[in-house]
Amino acid sequence: MASSPDVSSVGNTPENPENGSPSEAPQAAATAGGGRRRGRVRARRAAVMAVPATLVVAGLAVFTAQGALGVQFAISGMPFTVTATELNGTGFEQFGGLDTMADGSPNAGDTGGQELVITSAIKNATLTKLCQSVDLGGTNLLITAGSGSDKVTASDLTTDSTELSGDAAFDNIEIGNDASTLTKAGVKGPIGVFSQQADTVHIGNLRQTNYATTAGVFKLPGLKLRFSDSGC
């Protein structure tokens, strides 16, 4: 952003005593009244992510100043439900983000193809009785795993959620970090974004509404995939 002295120098050089060159004139017009331009920038940034989103800790809100992609692919825009009777993880991080659908997605609706999400990252996780379901309209695609003695395990797990509930406990939690400084799970969010992290996380009766999940390794013992009249 040009400062006030730069504006003056563009419009009042010896070669151009009254007006800047054609290419400089738009810049002078855009930067004249620096406060006005700064106001527009602030408004745009605030409009992107200045919306509270529920975190694991009840009553804790995330306000993000700019968008953060929790995943590096275009989401389908179809939410899916994930439940587990128990999740245990080491290296936990959480921050606000913005996921984007493919151009022209029929699921965009009036969202502009973007979904405000909470990105949760866990370095190593185990889940008991995992269930995942997607409503396909009239039927559900249902996936279950980890119902026997072997639990579902994942490394470098991230989920982008719009809702998350359960009975949570953390060890050595830090709340209010800048997302760009997170260290527990190896994932960093954008600078200026509110976040939290902890050495360990335990969530009983986990329930999530997700738009994306990624993992470095995802092991699902006893995997079953089927269509069902009901979801998780």
Short mmCIF file of C-alpha atoms in Angstrom, two decimals:
data_model
loop_
_atom_site.label_atom_id
_atom_site.label_comp_id
_atom_site.label_asym_id
_atom_site.label_seq_id
_atom_site.Cartn_x
_atom_site.Cartn_y
_atom_site.Cartn_z
CA MET A 1 0.00 0.00 0.00
CA ALA A 2 1.45 3.39 -0.99
CA SER A 3 1.93 5.97 1.74
CA SER A 4 0.97 9.66 1.53
CA PRO A 5 4.46 10.84 0.47
CA ASP A 6 4.35 8.37 -2.46
CA VAL A 7 1.07 9.84 -3.63
CA SER A 8 2.49 13.35 -3.65
CA SER A 9 5.60 12.33 -5.55
CA VAL A 10 3.52 10.62 -8.26
CA GLY A 11 1.34 13.62 -8.94
CA ASN A 12 3.89 16.45 -8.60
CA THR A 13 7.11 15.54 -10.40
CA PRO A 14 8.93 18.13 -12.53
CA GLU A 15 7.97 16.16 -15.63
CA ASN A 16 4.32 15.99 -14.57
CA PRO A 17 3.60 19.14 -12.60
CA GLU A 18 -0.14 18.60 -12.51
CA ASN A 19 -0.98 15.02 -13.40
CA GLY A 20 0.81 11.67 -13.32
CA SER A 21 1.32 9.52 -16.39
CA PRO A 22 -1.70 7.50 -17.61
CA SER A 23 -0.39 4.42 -15.82
CA GLU A 24 0.21 6.34 -12.63
CA ALA A 25 -3.09 8.17 -12.50
CA PRO A 26 -5.19 5.16 -11.40
CA GLN A 27 -2.68 4.42 -8.65
CA ALA A 28 -2.89 8.00 -7.44
CA ALA A 29 -6.68 7.84 -7.44
CA ALA A 30 -6.69 4.50 -5.61
CA THR A 31 -4.30 5.66 -2.92
CA ALA A 32 -5.61 9.17 -2.48
CA GLY A 33 -7.29 9.20 0.93
CA GLY A 34 -5.20 6.40 2.43
CA GLY A 35 -7.64 6.01 5.27
CA ARG A 36 -10.42 5.16 2.83
CA ARG A 37 -8.39 2.38 1.17
CA ARG A 38 -7.26 1.00 4.49
CA GLY A 39 -10.90 0.95 5.56
CA ARG A 40 -11.88 -1.08 2.49
CA VAL A 41 -9.07 -3.60 3.14
CA ARG A 42 -10.11 -4.00 6.75
CA ALA A 43 -13.73 -4.50 5.72
CA ARG A 44 -12.81 -7.18 3.18
CA ARG A 45 -10.65 -9.07 5.68
CA ALA A 46 -13.27 -8.88 8.38
CA ALA A 47 -16.02 -10.09 6.05
CA VAL A 48 -14.12 -13.26 5.09
CA MET A 49 -13.82 -14.87 8.48
CA ALA A 50 -15.22 -12.64 11.25
CA VAL A 51 -17.74 -15.31 12.28
CA PRO A 52 -17.66 -17.26 15.55
CA ALA A 53 -17.16 -21.01 15.23
CA THR A 54 -17.60 -23.54 18.04
CA LEU A 55 -14.46 -25.20 19.36
CA VAL A 56 -14.09 -28.32 21.50
CA VAL A 57 -14.00 -26.19 24.65
CA ALA A 58 -17.55 -24.98 25.28
CA GLY A 59 -18.04 -21.28 24.81
CA LEU A 60 -14.68 -20.68 23.13
CA ALA A 61 -15.06 -18.77 19.84
CA VAL A 62 -12.67 -18.44 16.93
CA PHE A 63 -12.45 -15.17 15.02
CA THR A 64 -10.12 -15.31 12.06
CA ALA A 65 -8.85 -12.31 10.16
CA GLN A 66 -8.21 -14.12 6.88
CA GLY A 67 -8.98 -17.40 5.13
CA ALA A 68 -7.03 -20.58 5.80
CA LEU A 69 -7.33 -23.71 3.72
CA GLY A 70 -7.45 -26.68 6.03
CA VAL A 71 -7.06 -29.04 3.09
CA GLN A 72 -5.30 -28.69 -0.23
CA PHE A 73 -8.11 -29.89 -2.52
CA ALA A 74 -11.51 -28.64 -3.65
CA ILE A 75 -14.19 -30.02 -1.34
CA SER A 76 -17.37 -31.55 -2.73
CA GLY A 77 -19.56 -29.39 -0.53
CA MET A 78 -21.40 -32.45 0.83
CA PRO A 79 -20.99 -32.66 4.62
CA PHE A 80 -20.50 -36.04 6.30
CA THR A 81 -20.96 -37.20 9.87
CA VAL A 82 -18.22 -38.88 11.91
CA THR A 83 -18.75 -40.46 15.32
CA ALA A 84 -16.58 -42.48 17.70
CA THR A 85 -17.15 -43.67 21.23
CA GLU A 86 -13.63 -42.51 22.08
CA LEU A 87 -10.78 -40.56 20.50
CA ASN A 88 -7.31 -40.31 22.02
CA GLY A 89 -4.57 -38.26 20.42
CA THR A 90 -1.11 -36.83 20.97
CA GLY A 91 -0.10 -33.52 19.45
CA PHE A 92 -3.34 -31.55 19.07
CA GLU A 93 -3.97 -28.25 17.25
CA GLN A 94 -7.10 -26.35 16.27
CA PHE A 95 -7.75 -23.15 14.30
CA GLY A 96 -10.28 -21.53 11.99
CA GLY A 97 -10.21 -22.05 8.25
CA LEU A 98 -12.03 -21.69 4.97
CA ASP A 99 -12.62 -24.59 2.57
CA THR A 100 -13.45 -24.01 -1.10
CA MET A 101 -15.53 -26.05 -3.55
CA ALA A 102 -14.71 -26.63 -7.20
CA ASP A 103 -15.80 -23.85 -9.56
CA GLY A 104 -19.41 -24.29 -10.57
CA SER A 105 -20.20 -26.84 -7.86
CA PRO A 106 -23.96 -27.49 -7.61
CA ASN A 107 -23.54 -27.66 -3.84
CA ALA A 108 -22.32 -24.06 -3.54
CA GLY A 109 -25.80 -22.62 -2.97
CA ASP A 110 -25.54 -19.05 -1.68
CA THR A 111 -22.19 -19.66 0.07
CA GLY A 112 -20.05 -18.65 -2.89
CA GLY A 113 -18.55 -22.13 -2.79
CA GLN A 114 -16.86 -21.59 0.56
CA GLU A 115 -17.42 -23.14 3.99
CA LEU A 116 -16.16 -21.73 7.29
CA VAL A 117 -14.60 -24.61 9.22
CA ILE A 118 -12.58 -25.49 12.28
CA THR A 119 -9.42 -27.39 11.35
CA SER A 120 -8.37 -29.92 13.99
CA ALA A 121 -4.95 -31.55 13.58
CA ILE A 122 -3.72 -34.54 15.59
CA LYS A 123 -0.25 -35.99 15.16
CA ASN A 124 -1.26 -39.51 16.24
CA ALA A 125 -4.80 -40.64 17.00
CA THR A 126 -6.74 -43.77 17.94
CA LEU A 127 -10.52 -44.05 17.58
CA THR A 128 -12.91 -46.67 18.95
CA LYS A 129 -16.03 -47.69 17.00
CA LEU A 130 -15.60 -45.22 14.18
CA CYS A 131 -18.67 -44.47 12.05
CA GLN A 132 -18.83 -42.22 8.98
CA SER A 133 -21.95 -41.51 6.93
CA VAL A 134 -22.85 -39.36 3.93
CA ASP A 135 -26.46 -38.49 3.17
CA LEU A 136 -26.96 -39.15 -0.55
CA GLY A 137 -30.64 -38.23 -0.54
CA GLY A 138 -32.89 -41.15 0.31
CA THR A 139 -30.00 -43.35 1.43
CA ASN A 140 -26.73 -43.09 3.33
CA LEU A 141 -23.27 -44.34 2.47
CA LEU A 142 -22.14 -45.84 5.77
CA ILE A 143 -18.59 -46.78 6.82
CA THR A 144 -17.74 -48.44 10.14
CA ALA A 145 -14.44 -49.70 11.57
CA GLY A 146 -12.65 -50.35 14.83
CA SER A 147 -15.54 -52.11 16.54
CA GLY A 148 -13.44 -55.09 17.63
CA SER A 149 -10.31 -55.34 19.72
CA ASP A 150 -8.25 -53.35 17.20
CA LYS A 151 -8.86 -49.62 17.09
CA VAL A 152 -8.71 -47.26 14.14
CA THR A 153 -5.36 -45.47 14.04
CA ALA A 154 -4.27 -42.40 12.11
CA SER A 155 -1.16 -40.24 11.84
CA ASP A 156 -1.06 -36.61 10.72
CA LEU A 157 -4.85 -36.53 10.90
CA THR A 158 -6.74 -33.34 10.06
CA THR A 159 -10.49 -32.74 9.96
CA ASP A 160 -12.34 -29.66 8.73
CA SER A 161 -15.55 -29.43 10.75
CA THR A 162 -18.54 -27.15 11.08
CA GLU A 163 -19.78 -28.89 14.24
CA LEU A 164 -17.95 -30.89 16.90
CA SER A 165 -19.22 -32.20 20.23
CA GLY A 166 -18.15 -34.63 22.94
CA ASP A 167 -16.64 -34.90 26.40
CA ALA A 168 -13.16 -33.43 26.06
CA ALA A 169 -10.02 -33.37 28.20
CA PHE A 170 -6.60 -31.89 27.34
CA ASP A 171 -3.11 -32.00 28.79
CA ASN A 172 -1.01 -28.81 28.77
CA ILE A 173 -3.44 -26.85 26.65
CA GLU A 174 -2.53 -23.42 25.26
CA ILE A 175 -5.46 -21.21 24.20
CA GLY A 176 -5.07 -18.05 22.16
CA ASN A 177 -1.96 -18.91 20.15
CA ASP A 178 -1.30 -17.33 16.78
CA ALA A 179 -1.99 -20.16 14.33
CA SER A 180 1.28 -19.53 12.50
CA THR A 181 3.24 -20.49 15.64
CA LEU A 182 1.66 -23.89 16.38
CA THR A 183 4.10 -26.72 17.11
CA LYS A 184 2.23 -29.73 18.52
CA ALA A 185 0.94 -31.48 15.36
CA GLY A 186 3.27 -30.14 12.68
CA VAL A 187 0.55 -28.01 11.04
CA LYS A 188 0.64 -24.22 10.90
CA GLY A 189 -2.26 -21.92 10.16
CA PRO A 190 -2.12 -18.38 8.79
CA ILE A 191 -0.64 -15.53 10.80
CA GLY A 192 -3.14 -13.57 12.86
CA VAL A 193 -5.59 -16.45 13.30
CA PHE A 194 -6.78 -17.53 16.76
CA SER A 195 -5.86 -21.11 17.69
CA GLN A 196 -5.22 -23.57 20.49
CA GLN A 197 -2.95 -26.57 20.99
CA ALA A 198 -2.29 -29.27 23.59
CA ASP A 199 0.07 -32.16 24.25
CA THR A 200 -2.81 -34.68 24.35
CA VAL A 201 -6.54 -34.77 23.67
CA HIS A 202 -9.24 -37.18 24.82
CA ILE A 203 -12.81 -36.92 23.50
CA GLY A 204 -15.55 -39.30 24.58
CA ASN A 205 -18.76 -39.64 22.52
CA LEU A 206 -17.22 -37.73 19.62
CA ARG A 207 -19.55 -36.38 16.95
CA GLN A 208 -18.46 -34.21 14.01
CA THR A 209 -19.96 -32.69 10.90
CA ASN A 210 -17.04 -32.57 8.48
CA TYR A 211 -16.30 -31.30 5.00
CA ALA A 212 -12.83 -32.84 4.66
CA THR A 213 -10.47 -35.31 6.32
CA THR A 214 -6.83 -36.02 5.52
CA ALA A 215 -4.28 -38.36 7.09
CA GLY A 216 -0.74 -39.49 6.42
CA VAL A 217 -1.68 -43.06 7.43
CA PHE A 218 -5.24 -44.24 8.17
CA LYS A 219 -5.76 -47.85 9.34
CA LEU A 220 -9.33 -49.12 9.64
CA PRO A 221 -9.54 -52.68 11.05
CA GLY A 222 -12.87 -54.40 10.48
CA LEU A 223 -13.84 -51.94 7.74
CA LYS A 224 -17.43 -52.24 6.47
CA LEU A 225 -18.90 -50.06 3.69
CA ARG A 226 -22.58 -50.28 2.81
CA PHE A 227 -25.76 -48.34 2.07
CA SER A 228 -28.13 -47.74 4.95
CA ASP A 229 -31.48 -46.09 5.64
CA SER A 230 -29.91 -44.29 8.63
CA GLY A 231 -26.62 -42.53 9.19
CA CYS A 232 -24.26 -42.41 12.17
#
